[in-house]
Amino acid sequence: MNRRYPPFLIGVLAFAYAFLYVPIVLVIVYSFNDSRLVSVWGGFSLRWYRALLENEQVLRAAWLSLRVAIVSATVATVLGTLAGIALTRMGRYPGRFLFTGMLAAPLVMPEIITGLSLLLLFVTLQDLIGWPSGRGALTITLSHITFCMAFVAVVAQSRLAAMDAALEEAALDLGGTPFRVTLDITLPLIMPAMVSGWLLSFTLSLDDLVITSFVSGPGASTLPMLIYSKVKLGLTPDINALATLIIVMVSICVGVAGWLMYRRPVPQRV
Amino acid sequence: MPDSPAQSPSSDAARRLPRPWDNPAQVPFIQIKGLSKRFDDVTAVNDVSLDIFRGELFAILGGSGSGKTTLLRMLAGFEQPAAGSIVIDGVDMTPVPPYERPVNMMFQSYALFPHMTVEQNVAYGLRKEGLPRADIARRVAEMLALVKLGSLGGRKPDQLSGGEQQRVALARALVKRPKVLLLDEPLAALDRKLREHTQFELMNIQDQLGITFLVVTHDQEEAMTLATRIAVMNAGRFVQVGTPAEIYEFPCNRFVADFFGTVNLFSGRVAGNSGDTLSFRADNLPGVICAPATTCQTGDEAWIAVRPEKISLSKAPPAGSDENVFRGMVWDLAYYGNLSLYQINLDGGHIIEVSVQNRVRSAQRVAEWYDEVYVYWGKQNSVVLRE
Amino acid sequence: MQNRDMPLPVSGRWWRAGAIAIPYAWLLLFFLAPFLLVFKISVADPVVGQPPFTALFPGGGSGLVHISWDNYRFLFEDNLYPVSYLKSVQIAFVSTLLCLLLGYPLAYAIARARHPWRNVLLMLVILPFWTSFLLRVYAWMGVLSDHGLVNNLLLWLGVIERPLKILYTDLAVYLGILYSYLPFMVLPLYASLERLDPDLHDAAEDLGAGPLTVFRDITLPMSLPGIIAGSLLVFIPAIGEFVIPSLMGGLDSLMIGRTLYEEFFSNRDWPMSAAVATVLLLILVLPIMVFQRYQVRERAGVQ
């Protein structure tokens, strides 16, 4: 409608977005600060970026995080999409209620509980069957897959629910088996949801600290674990540079995901 | 707000005294003067003026984007006019916010509050007036009885049928006894059978309460059956204002003629204008069409409009006059029970529509496909249009 | 909800079984089983060793079950744990309230904006949520530190004479949670406000309600589902929050997540931490169930 936009609301927007963005902008600005002091501007410099690239510990942690994130996101996308299909396209089956609950619970479960419980699982499994032996990249990946797949399932589910089931029924009617119909009709149609689910999983995995701290073993330090231990000791300027790099990378990922999710197949003229 | 709805004498006066709009001594109840509204670069309502009289059931008719809804929203106070004024019962409404206007609206979507019961919905406006509880209860009960919803007061809107929701919306707007009730497409969401029924109910209630109704609609049938007068709106302006019969029988231009029902249009030039007859030479039609004389000059470009039901059809040439008789062939026909619709391809290539009342019970038809037929009409049925 | 009751060909049955069973089995093994383990270990005794707890079936197959409720008893005897739980609930509650106070006007402002702007504004709320959580906390530490933006601004304005201690206090924890969880509040609120038919607003005005009355009578009650969902989405994870109190809080910002973390990593008392986690879970069961019910109802309402 064409009601006038109240000035009060413009004030709300200005305040809220300042609240959201000023801290981030400050981090980016200070990443180019030459001074060693975090709060004093000492001129433009790229020295913290250089220091970052020379820091082998950071590079090793980043490489581990990246590997874990790629594998977790991929497996979680497959499992989460299957789960989404199982929830929207499979009718009723025994245990469906429990299934729904197990998919929704990780979304709100405090990470500290999930992390502790997964660690206890891995310890017990090792005790019982000797797998997984020790803790490290493998246990981190398994844990990330578990909480990421719940997010993928939500994304896939909402896309499937919005999609007309008549498309699949038409394909079944034309003689496709359910498996082929899923492959030929359903998957191409929910592809955007799968891609954004993958990107979501990727960033979640890259970002996770608490669960990872529980299930990681000696020597397997991910980037967030490294940042946490550095920040715990106080503010250091090289974290600004690292944060800026991560913000830039994540922004690109989000941009792609948003574009895939919201772009319309046909441009609308109104 | 006056506390005497049903027995308002002025409404009776409006009914008894026919055509208050023809009486210059009558003071209009709603005066719209030079009203304009612009959205960004679109002019939705363009310098519109209109007088509506007390007790009228006035319809504003137009297609989507004609500006009719904007006009209604300005009357309710949801939109501020860019220019012009609205005076209701002698009071200038321009500075009055919607919640203080003596005007209530029935929304096209009904806009029933889903979290309130039917009773709470209807009582809402009275509660905002700060009336005593007992008065509110009494008036809500009266109003629910009037719209025949007495037993459904405790239900929530989503437990009602479309027709029941429509009546709640009506009751909610009427219970405040507004000076003017605005109705936005009041029947659009109802199915055909219910519409006809509701139409008469609306007129009945309006008659009982004597409140001035202003209906906005895109449905010419709805406007014609409901309204005392109609304003046809197009591109932000009124094209014609008049009673339903005036507008149907004496359209002022091709837009109105075409908007109301079906019409056969012939384009051409005035061939002669003498005495009481205008003769008209239509493009690609042998012979001339006769019409009542007008102020047109010979040679003027014009159009002749003839309604399908005004045209007669026979297989033999009519005896007597040969005025407005044209030969053609049955191109298509459709049987509707009460009437049959013919499409006749006239010599020269015009295809016109003729409707024939089936007044005699018979399985035979006046004419069959590809029969040669004659169509004819009295010259008073030709309408000369200049634009 | 779709309910297909069509006969499936054989390949269909295999496909169906697979599509359900694979993610199902994964969740049973990696989500449900671990929770049962947490409970099991919470009734074991701590021992020095690897793993550092006694077994549930010490006699192997002898059927002897070793259950010890000592951990739970200790949980209520030691002041530390009840204080931590209460502090968590208090901090989560205040933060949720703050989120609602900022989130509601924000969601309302976005929902009232014109169309192309709406999506942009919404995107801008979500965007920071995607950048690393840890780094957002870090950014706020900078803003709130003794020589950070807030203190410099207040000094410059002459409101204060020497820097206020904000970082490492409860206030910093509130602000950190507010900042990190704001999108969770705004999104459901926006969804319920955006669905609100503008005709309802006009109808109430038409019936004599002024702008504030319309808000109280129509907008607020109609957005109640969004308020509930948003509050739970902030409250539930905030109770178990660990990073924010650990990095931004003071020594007395003892939230249960932090206590558990320290119990586990510093004291290495696994059974005790498992008991702490079990009780935390019990505290959260009710809000989580309310949230689930709400989700189911919302989805039923959409279809």
Short mmCIF file of N, CA, C and O in Angstrom, two decimals, chain B residues 185-258:
data_model
loop_
_atom_site.label_atom_id
_atom_site.label_comp_id
_atom_site.label_asym_id
_atom_site.label_seq_id
_atom_site.Cartn_x
_atom_site.Cartn_y
_atom_site.Cartn_z
N GLU B 185 -16.10 -3.78 -3.98
CA GLU B 185 -16.43 -5.05 -4.65
C GLU B 185 -17.17 -5.98 -3.70
O GLU B 185 -16.69 -7.08 -3.41
N PRO B 186 -18.33 -5.61 -3.20
CA PRO B 186 -18.94 -6.37 -2.11
C PRO B 186 -19.31 -7.80 -2.48
O PRO B 186 -19.39 -8.66 -1.62
N LEU B 187 -19.51 -8.06 -3.76
CA LEU B 187 -20.01 -9.39 -4.12
C LEU B 187 -18.98 -10.22 -4.87
O LEU B 187 -19.26 -11.34 -5.25
N ALA B 188 -17.80 -9.65 -5.09
CA ALA B 188 -16.85 -10.30 -5.99
C ALA B 188 -16.45 -11.69 -5.52
O ALA B 188 -16.20 -12.57 -6.33
N ALA B 189 -16.40 -11.91 -4.20
CA ALA B 189 -15.87 -13.18 -3.71
C ALA B 189 -16.96 -14.25 -3.57
O ALA B 189 -16.69 -15.34 -3.09
N LEU B 190 -18.18 -13.93 -3.95
CA LEU B 190 -19.27 -14.89 -3.77
C LEU B 190 -19.58 -15.60 -5.08
O LEU B 190 -19.35 -15.07 -6.16
N ASP B 191 -20.13 -16.82 -4.97
CA ASP B 191 -20.48 -17.51 -6.21
C ASP B 191 -21.80 -16.97 -6.74
O ASP B 191 -22.51 -16.23 -6.08
N ARG B 192 -22.12 -17.37 -7.96
CA ARG B 192 -23.16 -16.69 -8.70
C ARG B 192 -24.51 -16.68 -7.99
O ARG B 192 -25.15 -15.64 -7.86
N LYS B 193 -24.93 -17.86 -7.51
CA LYS B 193 -26.24 -17.97 -6.87
C LYS B 193 -26.31 -17.04 -5.64
O LYS B 193 -27.29 -16.32 -5.44
N LEU B 194 -25.22 -17.08 -4.83
CA LEU B 194 -25.18 -16.31 -3.61
C LEU B 194 -25.17 -14.82 -3.91
O LEU B 194 -25.75 -14.01 -3.17
N ARG B 195 -24.54 -14.46 -4.99
CA ARG B 195 -24.46 -13.04 -5.37
C ARG B 195 -25.84 -12.46 -5.56
O ARG B 195 -26.14 -11.38 -5.07
N GLU B 196 -26.65 -13.18 -6.33
CA GLU B 196 -27.97 -12.65 -6.65
C GLU B 196 -28.77 -12.46 -5.37
O GLU B 196 -29.39 -11.42 -5.16
N HIS B 197 -28.70 -13.46 -4.50
CA HIS B 197 -29.40 -13.40 -3.24
C HIS B 197 -28.91 -12.22 -2.41
O HIS B 197 -29.67 -11.40 -1.91
N THR B 198 -27.58 -12.12 -2.29
CA THR B 198 -26.97 -11.09 -1.46
C THR B 198 -27.26 -9.69 -1.98
O THR B 198 -27.45 -8.75 -1.21
N GLN B 199 -27.28 -9.60 -3.31
CA GLN B 199 -27.60 -8.32 -3.93
C GLN B 199 -28.90 -7.74 -3.40
O GLN B 199 -28.97 -6.59 -2.99
N PHE B 200 -29.92 -8.60 -3.39
CA PHE B 200 -31.23 -8.12 -2.93
C PHE B 200 -31.21 -7.83 -1.44
O PHE B 200 -31.82 -6.87 -0.97
N GLU B 201 -30.45 -8.65 -0.70
CA GLU B 201 -30.35 -8.43 0.73
C GLU B 201 -29.70 -7.08 1.03
O GLU B 201 -30.14 -6.33 1.90
N LEU B 202 -28.64 -6.78 0.26
CA LEU B 202 -27.95 -5.49 0.43
C LEU B 202 -28.91 -4.33 0.21
O LEU B 202 -28.97 -3.38 0.98
N MET B 203 -29.69 -4.43 -0.87
CA MET B 203 -30.62 -3.35 -1.20
C MET B 203 -31.67 -3.21 -0.11
O MET B 203 -32.07 -2.11 0.27
N ASN B 204 -32.10 -4.37 0.40
CA ASN B 204 -33.08 -4.38 1.48
C ASN B 204 -32.57 -3.66 2.72
O ASN B 204 -33.25 -2.82 3.29
N ILE B 205 -31.34 -4.03 3.13
CA ILE B 205 -30.74 -3.45 4.32
C ILE B 205 -30.55 -1.95 4.13
O ILE B 205 -30.83 -1.14 5.01
N GLN B 206 -30.10 -1.58 2.94
CA GLN B 206 -29.88 -0.17 2.65
C GLN B 206 -31.20 0.59 2.78
O GLN B 206 -31.25 1.68 3.33
N ASP B 207 -32.25 -0.02 2.27
CA ASP B 207 -33.57 0.58 2.33
C ASP B 207 -34.03 0.75 3.78
O ASP B 207 -34.56 1.78 4.16
N GLN B 208 -33.77 -0.30 4.59
CA GLN B 208 -34.20 -0.25 6.00
C GLN B 208 -33.45 0.79 6.80
O GLN B 208 -34.02 1.48 7.64
N LEU B 209 -32.13 0.91 6.57
CA LEU B 209 -31.33 1.79 7.40
C LEU B 209 -31.21 3.19 6.84
O LEU B 209 -30.87 4.12 7.57
N GLY B 210 -31.44 3.33 5.55
CA GLY B 210 -31.36 4.65 4.95
C GLY B 210 -29.97 5.23 4.89
O GLY B 210 -29.79 6.43 4.73
N ILE B 211 -28.96 4.40 5.08
CA ILE B 211 -27.58 4.89 5.00
C ILE B 211 -27.21 5.02 3.52
O ILE B 211 -27.63 4.23 2.69
N THR B 212 -26.43 6.05 3.23
CA THR B 212 -25.96 6.22 1.86
C THR B 212 -24.88 5.18 1.57
O THR B 212 -23.91 5.07 2.31
N PHE B 213 -25.06 4.42 0.50
CA PHE B 213 -24.09 3.39 0.13
C PHE B 213 -23.31 3.86 -1.08
O PHE B 213 -23.89 4.40 -2.01
N LEU B 214 -22.00 3.62 -1.03
CA LEU B 214 -21.18 3.89 -2.20
C LEU B 214 -20.44 2.60 -2.52
O LEU B 214 -19.60 2.14 -1.76
N VAL B 215 -20.80 2.01 -3.67
CA VAL B 215 -20.24 0.72 -4.06
C VAL B 215 -19.21 0.93 -5.16
O VAL B 215 -19.46 1.70 -6.09
N VAL B 216 -18.09 0.26 -5.03
CA VAL B 216 -17.11 0.26 -6.10
C VAL B 216 -17.09 -1.13 -6.71
O VAL B 216 -17.07 -2.12 -5.98
N THR B 217 -17.18 -1.23 -8.01
CA THR B 217 -17.24 -2.55 -8.62
C THR B 217 -16.69 -2.51 -10.03
O THR B 217 -16.62 -1.45 -10.66
N HIS B 218 -16.26 -3.69 -10.50
CA HIS B 218 -15.85 -3.78 -11.90
C HIS B 218 -16.91 -4.52 -12.70
O HIS B 218 -16.76 -4.74 -13.88
N ASP B 219 -18.00 -4.92 -12.02
CA ASP B 219 -19.00 -5.79 -12.63
C ASP B 219 -20.21 -4.94 -13.01
O ASP B 219 -20.95 -4.48 -12.14
N GLN B 220 -20.43 -4.76 -14.29
CA GLN B 220 -21.49 -3.85 -14.73
C GLN B 220 -22.87 -4.38 -14.34
O GLN B 220 -23.78 -3.61 -14.04
N GLU B 221 -23.01 -5.70 -14.30
CA GLU B 221 -24.30 -6.27 -13.92
C GLU B 221 -24.64 -5.92 -12.47
O GLU B 221 -25.75 -5.51 -12.14
N GLU B 222 -23.60 -6.07 -11.59
CA GLU B 222 -23.76 -5.75 -10.19
C GLU B 222 -24.16 -4.28 -10.03
O GLU B 222 -25.09 -3.94 -9.30
N ALA B 223 -23.47 -3.41 -10.75
CA ALA B 223 -23.75 -1.99 -10.66
C ALA B 223 -25.17 -1.69 -11.12
O ALA B 223 -25.92 -0.94 -10.48
N MET B 224 -25.55 -2.30 -12.22
CA MET B 224 -26.87 -2.00 -12.79
C MET B 224 -28.01 -2.43 -11.88
O MET B 224 -28.98 -1.71 -11.71
N THR B 225 -27.89 -3.62 -11.30
CA THR B 225 -29.00 -4.10 -10.48
C THR B 225 -29.03 -3.42 -9.12
O THR B 225 -30.09 -3.24 -8.55
N LEU B 226 -27.86 -3.03 -8.58
CA LEU B 226 -27.83 -2.47 -7.24
C LEU B 226 -28.17 -0.99 -7.20
O LEU B 226 -28.89 -0.53 -6.32
N ALA B 227 -27.63 -0.24 -8.14
CA ALA B 227 -27.44 1.19 -7.89
C ALA B 227 -28.60 2.05 -8.32
O ALA B 227 -29.35 1.72 -9.24
N THR B 228 -28.76 3.18 -7.60
CA THR B 228 -29.66 4.22 -8.09
C THR B 228 -28.98 4.98 -9.22
O THR B 228 -29.61 5.33 -10.19
N ARG B 229 -27.71 5.26 -9.02
CA ARG B 229 -26.95 5.90 -10.10
C ARG B 229 -25.58 5.26 -10.20
O ARG B 229 -25.06 4.69 -9.24
N ILE B 230 -24.99 5.41 -11.37
CA ILE B 230 -23.69 4.81 -11.64
C ILE B 230 -22.77 5.89 -12.20
O ILE B 230 -23.21 6.71 -13.00
N ALA B 231 -21.51 5.86 -11.76
CA ALA B 231 -20.49 6.67 -12.43
C ALA B 231 -19.53 5.71 -13.09
O ALA B 231 -18.96 4.84 -12.42
N VAL B 232 -19.38 5.82 -14.41
CA VAL B 232 -18.45 4.96 -15.11
C VAL B 232 -17.10 5.65 -15.11
O VAL B 232 -16.99 6.82 -15.49
N MET B 233 -16.08 4.93 -14.64
CA MET B 233 -14.77 5.53 -14.47
C MET B 233 -13.77 4.86 -15.39
O MET B 233 -13.77 3.65 -15.56
N ASN B 234 -12.92 5.69 -16.00
CA ASN B 234 -11.85 5.15 -16.83
C ASN B 234 -10.66 6.09 -16.76
O ASN B 234 -10.83 7.30 -16.85
N ALA B 235 -9.46 5.51 -16.59
CA ALA B 235 -8.22 6.28 -16.56
C ALA B 235 -8.31 7.47 -15.62
O ALA B 235 -7.90 8.58 -15.95
N GLY B 236 -8.90 7.28 -14.45
CA GLY B 236 -8.90 8.31 -13.42
C GLY B 236 -9.96 9.37 -13.58
O GLY B 236 -9.99 10.34 -12.82
N ARG B 237 -10.83 9.22 -14.56
CA ARG B 237 -11.88 10.23 -14.74
C ARG B 237 -13.24 9.55 -14.85
O ARG B 237 -13.33 8.39 -15.23
N PHE B 238 -14.30 10.32 -14.58
CA PHE B 238 -15.65 9.83 -14.84
C PHE B 238 -15.98 10.03 -16.32
O PHE B 238 -15.84 11.12 -16.85
N VAL B 239 -16.42 8.95 -16.94
CA VAL B 239 -16.79 9.05 -18.34
C VAL B 239 -18.26 9.43 -18.45
O VAL B 239 -18.65 10.26 -19.27
N GLN B 240 -19.10 8.84 -17.62
CA GLN B 240 -20.51 9.15 -17.66
C GLN B 240 -21.11 8.88 -16.29
O GLN B 240 -20.74 7.93 -15.60
N VAL B 241 -22.03 9.74 -15.86
CA VAL B 241 -22.73 9.55 -14.61
C VAL B 241 -24.23 9.56 -14.91
O VAL B 241 -24.71 10.46 -15.60
N GLY B 242 -24.95 8.55 -14.42
CA GLY B 242 -26.38 8.53 -14.70
C GLY B 242 -27.03 7.32 -14.08
O GLY B 242 -26.37 6.49 -13.43
N THR B 243 -28.36 7.20 -14.26
CA THR B 243 -29.05 6.03 -13.77
C THR B 243 -28.65 4.84 -14.65
O THR B 243 -28.16 5.03 -15.77
N PRO B 244 -28.87 3.62 -14.15
CA PRO B 244 -28.50 2.45 -14.96
C PRO B 244 -29.13 2.49 -16.34
O PRO B 244 -28.46 2.21 -17.34
N ALA B 245 -30.41 2.84 -16.43
CA ALA B 245 -31.08 2.84 -17.72
C ALA B 245 -30.49 3.90 -18.64
O ALA B 245 -30.25 3.66 -19.83
N GLU B 246 -30.19 5.06 -18.07
CA GLU B 246 -29.59 6.13 -18.89
C GLU B 246 -28.28 5.66 -19.49
O GLU B 246 -28.00 5.89 -20.65
N ILE B 247 -27.51 4.99 -18.65
CA ILE B 247 -26.18 4.61 -19.12
C ILE B 247 -26.28 3.48 -20.14
O ILE B 247 -25.57 3.44 -21.13
N TYR B 248 -27.23 2.57 -19.90
CA TYR B 248 -27.35 1.44 -20.82
C TYR B 248 -27.96 1.89 -22.16
O TYR B 248 -27.46 1.53 -23.22
N GLU B 249 -28.99 2.69 -22.07
CA GLU B 249 -29.69 3.05 -23.30
C GLU B 249 -29.09 4.27 -23.99
O GLU B 249 -29.24 4.43 -25.18
N PHE B 250 -28.48 5.14 -23.23
CA PHE B 250 -27.93 6.37 -23.83
C PHE B 250 -26.45 6.53 -23.48
O PHE B 250 -26.06 7.51 -22.85
N PRO B 251 -25.64 5.56 -23.86
CA PRO B 251 -24.21 5.70 -23.55
C PRO B 251 -23.66 6.94 -24.25
O PRO B 251 -24.13 7.30 -25.33
N CYS B 252 -22.69 7.57 -23.64
CA CYS B 252 -22.20 8.82 -24.20
C CYS B 252 -21.03 8.59 -25.14
O CYS B 252 -20.67 9.48 -25.91
N ASN B 253 -20.40 7.43 -25.07
CA ASN B 253 -19.35 7.15 -26.06
C ASN B 253 -19.16 5.65 -26.21
O ASN B 253 -19.86 4.85 -25.56
N ARG B 254 -18.23 5.28 -27.07
CA ARG B 254 -18.07 3.86 -27.39
C ARG B 254 -17.59 3.08 -26.17
O ARG B 254 -17.95 1.93 -25.98
N PHE B 255 -16.75 3.71 -25.31
CA PHE B 255 -16.24 3.01 -24.13
C PHE B 255 -17.39 2.56 -23.23
O PHE B 255 -17.46 1.40 -22.82
N VAL B 256 -18.30 3.49 -22.97
CA VAL B 256 -19.42 3.15 -22.08
C VAL B 256 -20.33 2.12 -22.75
O VAL B 256 -20.76 1.14 -22.14
N ALA B 257 -20.61 2.32 -24.03
CA ALA B 257 -21.49 1.40 -24.75
C ALA B 257 -20.93 -0.01 -24.70
O ALA B 257 -21.66 -0.98 -24.48
N ASP B 258 -19.62 -0.11 -24.86
CA ASP B 258 -18.99 -1.41 -24.92
C ASP B 258 -18.85 -2.02 -23.53
O ASP B 258 -18.93 -3.23 -23.36
#
